[in-house]
Amino acid sequence: MEAPVSMPEDRAAELPEDAAAELARLRKRIAAGGAEKYHEANRGRGKLFARERVALLVDAGSFVEDGMLANAQADGLPADGVVTGRATIDGRPVRLMANDSTVKAGSWGARTVEKIIRVIERAYAERVPMIYLVDSAGARITDQVQLFPGRRGAGRIFHEQVRASGSIPQICALFGPSAAGGAYIPAFCDVVVMVEGNASMYLGSDRMVEMVTGEKTTLEAMGGAAVHCKESGVGHFLVKDEPAALQVVRGYLSYLPSNWRQQPPSAEPVAAPDVDLAKLVPASERQAFDMRRYVKGLLDAGSFFEIQALWAREVTIGFGRLNGEVVGVVANNSMFKGGVLFIDSADKAARFIELCDAFNVPLLFLSDVPGFMVGTAVEKAGIIRHGAKMISAVARATVPKMCVVVRKAYGAGLYAMAGPGFDPDATIALPTAKIAVMGADAAVNAVYAKKIAALPEAERADFVTAKRAEYEADIDVLRLAGELVVDTVVEPAELRGELIARYAAAAGKGRDFADRRHGVTPV
Ligand SMILES: CCC(=O)SCCNC(=O)CCNC(=O)[C@H](O)C(C)(C)COP(=O)(O)OP(=O)(O)OC[C@H]1O[C@@H](n2cnc3c(N)ncnc32)[C@H](O)[C@@H]1OP(=O)(O)O
């Protein structure tokens, strides 16, 4: 693969012969990166060279490098260990940085930091996505005075990332370590792609952990890709190799506008797959079904792009297209923990809702939710704090949002799934949907527990059945439509057409929410 080595304006031809030759030699040396032993070690781990990653990611010939000559006089520090510049992906401009782990393990020297700050500043000013190809030991400890504490020290990278957040998409693909302070670059991105077996993220290395706490661990066990994509939720996509990671970056960008002032890119409409949605949802609430099949059956065929597929799976999130237009899906999945909302799933949904709202992606809520989890463990862990964040994100989201009650929406789960009080552009129910403060069994128990206990044993079952039937009649979906709780009741086969028409109608709606700088994060 040819690594890009061009400079913004190639002036070599204008230089005297010696100088031109010297420049060409210099560029060639820099483009080769660090010592061969580090290239070899990387190849042994299935890792590509930073410049190969760039070449694979962007449109052929589109990369223009800045700061290639950083530290050119210093031996052993080509480009100061980071490649930065601009390019296009599918014809759309992006800015990017790529750590070169063959140079001091991709650690950040003073010029590295300055190059990273500058490229983020350019992305923000030009209103184009910023892509971080990370493989770094974090701060170059031997140079700390120059790179760490100052106004344009490493902290400034994070300052610029936070400033750009929600203004331009920021995507991180992680190919190796992202140590200590370096771990915050991924953390401030919208999504993080991690290569299984090689990518890791941690605040203190295994050696440091052992020194501080006595714990014996490994980078993989503590902060490996599987840990972050399945347990901590810091990673969003777990991929098997580097080309797959770069493909995810390209795929992700295809759903997003270049910046918050633009609309997501439309595509040619594609029909939904030939799936009978009605057959996917079991009649019994107690029977689980995989909501991802429902989502795929509803959207344009092949368009569903799931995010965080391996973490907090009771909520399914991702982008997709309806008649060619992008939507962000938030759906309850009863295959996992019965679809009950937990701390992690509330966080996962809240952040995705914010992401969609920031980048003008209309939201589609597909509800089959029994409510939030209850009990000592979740209360101690702060379920109220996390649940409130999801509900707050739903309230603040001003993009077009549709609430579809596929099977049930109980308790505060209704609110978290953009129920009628949360200003959805429509609340749509399927004929079998149930909306209630809680399910029938729980409600009968809540109201009649003492009465049931006082009844003779033989009468209890009939009493419960009768009260259950009364309750079910009370929350019948047609009754709720009669009370204007839902805007319409549609057959599953009509749902896609209904949504396409309603999103088209809501596309130009006003989006003011509150007169203030920003709210205060709920407890
Ligand atoms: C903002 C605050 C911060 O970021 S503090 C940063 C703290 N960073 C760390 O503790 C990470 C220390 N480094 C490591 O754990 C390992 O080098 C990791 C990243 C796992 C890579 O391991 P490996 O691929 O085996 O490379 P290696 O250790 O042989 O190092 C290769 C060359 O790079 C150097 N290096 C490494 N890390 C740093 C660093 N943080 N600062 C300065 N130099 C670093 C090594 O000394 C080695 O250098 P050389 O090529 O032998 O001259």
GROMACS .gro file of N, CA and C in nm, residues 30 51 63-72 77-86 95-100 103 107-123 130-132 140 147 152-154 156-157 160 185:
model
  174
   30ILE      N    1   1.124   1.090   0.694
   30ILE     CA    2   1.014   1.114   0.789
   30ILE      C    3   0.897   1.019   0.757
   51ARG      N    4   0.069   0.576   0.859
   51ARG     CA    5   0.043   0.633   0.726
   51ARG      C    6  -0.038   0.536   0.638
   63PHE      N    7  -0.519   1.297   0.071
   63PHE     CA    8  -0.457   1.341   0.197
   63PHE      C    9  -0.351   1.449   0.173
   64VAL      N   10  -0.365   1.557   0.249
   64VAL     CA   11  -0.267   1.666   0.246
   64VAL      C   12  -0.215   1.683   0.389
   65GLU      N   13  -0.084   1.667   0.405
   65GLU     CA   14  -0.028   1.664   0.540
   65GLU      C   15   0.018   1.802   0.587
   66ASP      N   16  -0.002   1.828   0.715
   66ASP     CA   17   0.051   1.949   0.779
   66ASP      C   18   0.154   1.907   0.885
   67GLY      N   19   0.257   1.985   0.901
   67GLY     CA   20   0.350   1.963   1.012
   67GLY      C   21   0.435   1.839   0.998
   68MET      N   22   0.455   1.796   0.874
   68MET     CA   23   0.537   1.676   0.854
   68MET      C   24   0.680   1.699   0.905
   69LEU      N   25   0.725   1.825   0.896
   69LEU     CA   26   0.865   1.852   0.933
   69LEU      C   27   0.882   1.884   1.082
   70ALA      N   28   0.777   1.861   1.159
   70ALA     CA   29   0.790   1.887   1.303
   70ALA      C   30   0.909   1.811   1.359
   71ASN      N   31   0.993   1.881   1.430
   71ASN     CA   32   1.110   1.817   1.492
   71ASN      C   33   1.204   1.756   1.388
   72ALA      N   34   1.202   1.812   1.265
   72ALA     CA   35   1.279   1.750   1.156
   72ALA      C   36   1.427   1.740   1.190
   77LEU      N   37   1.272   1.122   1.576
   77LEU     CA   38   1.138   1.171   1.610
   77LEU      C   39   1.063   1.217   1.484
   78PRO      N   40   1.053   1.133   1.382
   78PRO     CA   41   0.988   1.176   1.258
   78PRO      C   42   0.845   1.223   1.280
   79ALA      N   43   0.819   1.344   1.229
   79ALA     CA   44   0.687   1.409   1.241
   79ALA      C   45   0.645   1.423   1.388
   80ASP      N   46   0.738   1.405   1.476
   80ASP     CA   47   0.716   1.401   1.621
   80ASP      C   48   0.608   1.299   1.659
   81GLY      N   49   0.601   1.194   1.581
   81GLY     CA   50   0.516   1.080   1.621
   81GLY      C   51   0.369   1.096   1.595
   82VAL      N   52   0.332   1.194   1.511
   82VAL     CA   53   0.190   1.203   1.476
   82VAL      C   54   0.176   1.259   1.335
   83VAL      N   55   0.085   1.199   1.260
   83VAL     CA   56   0.056   1.245   1.123
   83VAL      C   57  -0.074   1.324   1.130
   84THR      N   58  -0.073   1.447   1.078
   84THR     CA   59  -0.196   1.528   1.083
   84THR      C   60  -0.221   1.590   0.945
   85GLY      N   61  -0.346   1.617   0.917
   85GLY     CA   62  -0.376   1.682   0.789
   85GLY      C   63  -0.523   1.676   0.755
   86ARG      N   64  -0.550   1.702   0.626
   86ARG     CA   65  -0.689   1.700   0.580
   86ARG      C   66  -0.700   1.603   0.463
   95ARG      N   67  -1.080   1.628   0.875
   95ARG     CA   68  -0.945   1.648   0.930
   95ARG      C   69  -0.911   1.524   1.010
   96LEU      N   70  -0.783   1.494   1.023
   96LEU     CA   71  -0.748   1.373   1.098
   96LEU      C   72  -0.610   1.382   1.162
   97MET      N   73  -0.591   1.300   1.262
   97MET     CA   74  -0.458   1.277   1.320
   97MET      C   75  -0.438   1.127   1.335
   98ALA      N   76  -0.311   1.084   1.324
   98ALA     CA   77  -0.281   0.941   1.340
   98ALA      C   78  -0.150   0.930   1.418
   99ASN      N   79  -0.154   0.873   1.537
   99ASN     CA   80  -0.031   0.852   1.614
   99ASN      C   81   0.057   0.751   1.543
  100ASP      N   82   0.187   0.777   1.545
  100ASP     CA   83   0.283   0.681   1.489
  100ASP      C   84   0.350   0.608   1.606
  103VAL      N   85   0.735   0.571   1.681
  103VAL     CA   86   0.815   0.682   1.733
  103VAL      C   87   0.781   0.699   1.881
  107SER      N   88   0.406   0.845   2.180
  107SER     CA   89   0.387   0.939   2.292
  107SER      C   90   0.388   1.083   2.240
  108TRP      N   91   0.332   1.171   2.320
  108TRP     CA   92   0.316   1.311   2.279
  108TRP      C   93   0.433   1.396   2.327
  109GLY      N   94   0.514   1.447   2.234
  109GLY     CA   95   0.611   1.551   2.267
  109GLY      C   96   0.542   1.686   2.250
  110ALA      N   97   0.620   1.793   2.269
  110ALA     CA   98   0.561   1.927   2.260
  110ALA      C   99   0.503   1.953   2.121
  111ARG      N  100   0.577   1.912   2.013
  111ARG     CA  101   0.526   1.936   1.876
  111ARG      C  102   0.406   1.847   1.846
  112THR      N  103   0.410   1.726   1.901
  112THR     CA  104   0.294   1.635   1.881
  112THR      C  105   0.168   1.703   1.932
  113VAL      N  106   0.179   1.756   2.052
  113VAL     CA  107   0.063   1.819   2.115
  113VAL      C  108   0.018   1.939   2.031
  114GLU      N  109   0.114   2.021   1.989
  114GLU     CA  110   0.078   2.140   1.910
  114GLU      C  111   0.011   2.097   1.778
  115LYS      N  112   0.061   1.992   1.716
  115LYS     CA  113   0.001   1.946   1.590
  115LYS      C  114  -0.142   1.897   1.612
  116ILE      N  115  -0.162   1.827   1.723
  116ILE     CA  116  -0.298   1.775   1.750
  116ILE      C  117  -0.393   1.891   1.779
  117ILE      N  118  -0.346   1.986   1.861
  117ILE     CA  119  -0.432   2.101   1.891
  117ILE      C  120  -0.468   2.173   1.760
  118ARG      N  121  -0.367   2.196   1.676
  118ARG     CA  122  -0.394   2.270   1.551
  118ARG      C  123  -0.492   2.199   1.461
  119VAL      N  124  -0.479   2.068   1.451
  119VAL     CA  125  -0.568   1.999   1.356
  119VAL      C  126  -0.712   2.001   1.408
  120ILE      N  127  -0.729   1.996   1.540
  120ILE     CA  128  -0.866   2.006   1.593
  120ILE      C  129  -0.919   2.148   1.569
  121GLU      N  130  -0.834   2.246   1.593
  121GLU     CA  131  -0.876   2.385   1.568
  121GLU      C  132  -0.919   2.404   1.422
  122ARG      N  133  -0.844   2.343   1.330
  122ARG     CA  134  -0.878   2.357   1.187
  122ARG      C  135  -1.013   2.289   1.159
  123ALA      N  136  -1.030   2.169   1.214
  123ALA     CA  137  -1.156   2.097   1.191
  123ALA      C  138  -1.275   2.180   1.240
  130MET      N  139  -1.371   1.548   1.265
  130MET     CA  140  -1.233   1.527   1.312
  130MET      C  141  -1.219   1.379   1.349
  131ILE      N  142  -1.118   1.317   1.288
  131ILE     CA  143  -1.098   1.172   1.311
  131ILE      C  144  -0.965   1.151   1.382
  132TYR      N  145  -0.966   1.071   1.487
  132TYR     CA  146  -0.848   1.044   1.568
  132TYR      C  147  -0.811   0.896   1.551
  140ARG      N  148   0.474   1.228   2.663
  140ARG     CA  149   0.614   1.184   2.658
  140ARG      C  150   0.681   1.232   2.786
  147LEU      N  151   0.545   1.989   2.723
  147LEU     CA  152   0.419   1.945   2.664
  147LEU      C  153   0.302   1.937   2.762
  152ARG      N  154  -0.070   2.578   2.592
  152ARG     CA  155  -0.091   2.490   2.476
  152ARG      C  156  -0.029   2.352   2.503
  153GLY      N  157  -0.041   2.311   2.628
  153GLY     CA  158   0.002   2.179   2.668
  153GLY      C  159  -0.108   2.077   2.639
  154ALA      N  160  -0.085   1.954   2.684
  154ALA     CA  161  -0.174   1.843   2.649
  154ALA      C  162  -0.319   1.869   2.688
  156ARG      N  163  -0.482   2.122   2.657
  156ARG     CA  164  -0.550   2.201   2.554
  156ARG      C  165  -0.616   2.112   2.448
  157ILE      N  166  -0.559   1.994   2.429
  157ILE     CA  167  -0.622   1.900   2.334
  157ILE      C  168  -0.766   1.872   2.378
  160GLU      N  169  -1.001   2.166   2.342
  160GLU     CA  170  -1.048   2.184   2.204
  160GLU      C  171  -1.148   2.077   2.165
  185ILE      N  172  -0.856   1.132   2.490
  185ILE     CA  173  -0.891   1.163   2.350
  185ILE      C  174  -1.011   1.079   2.307
   0.00000   0.00000   0.00000
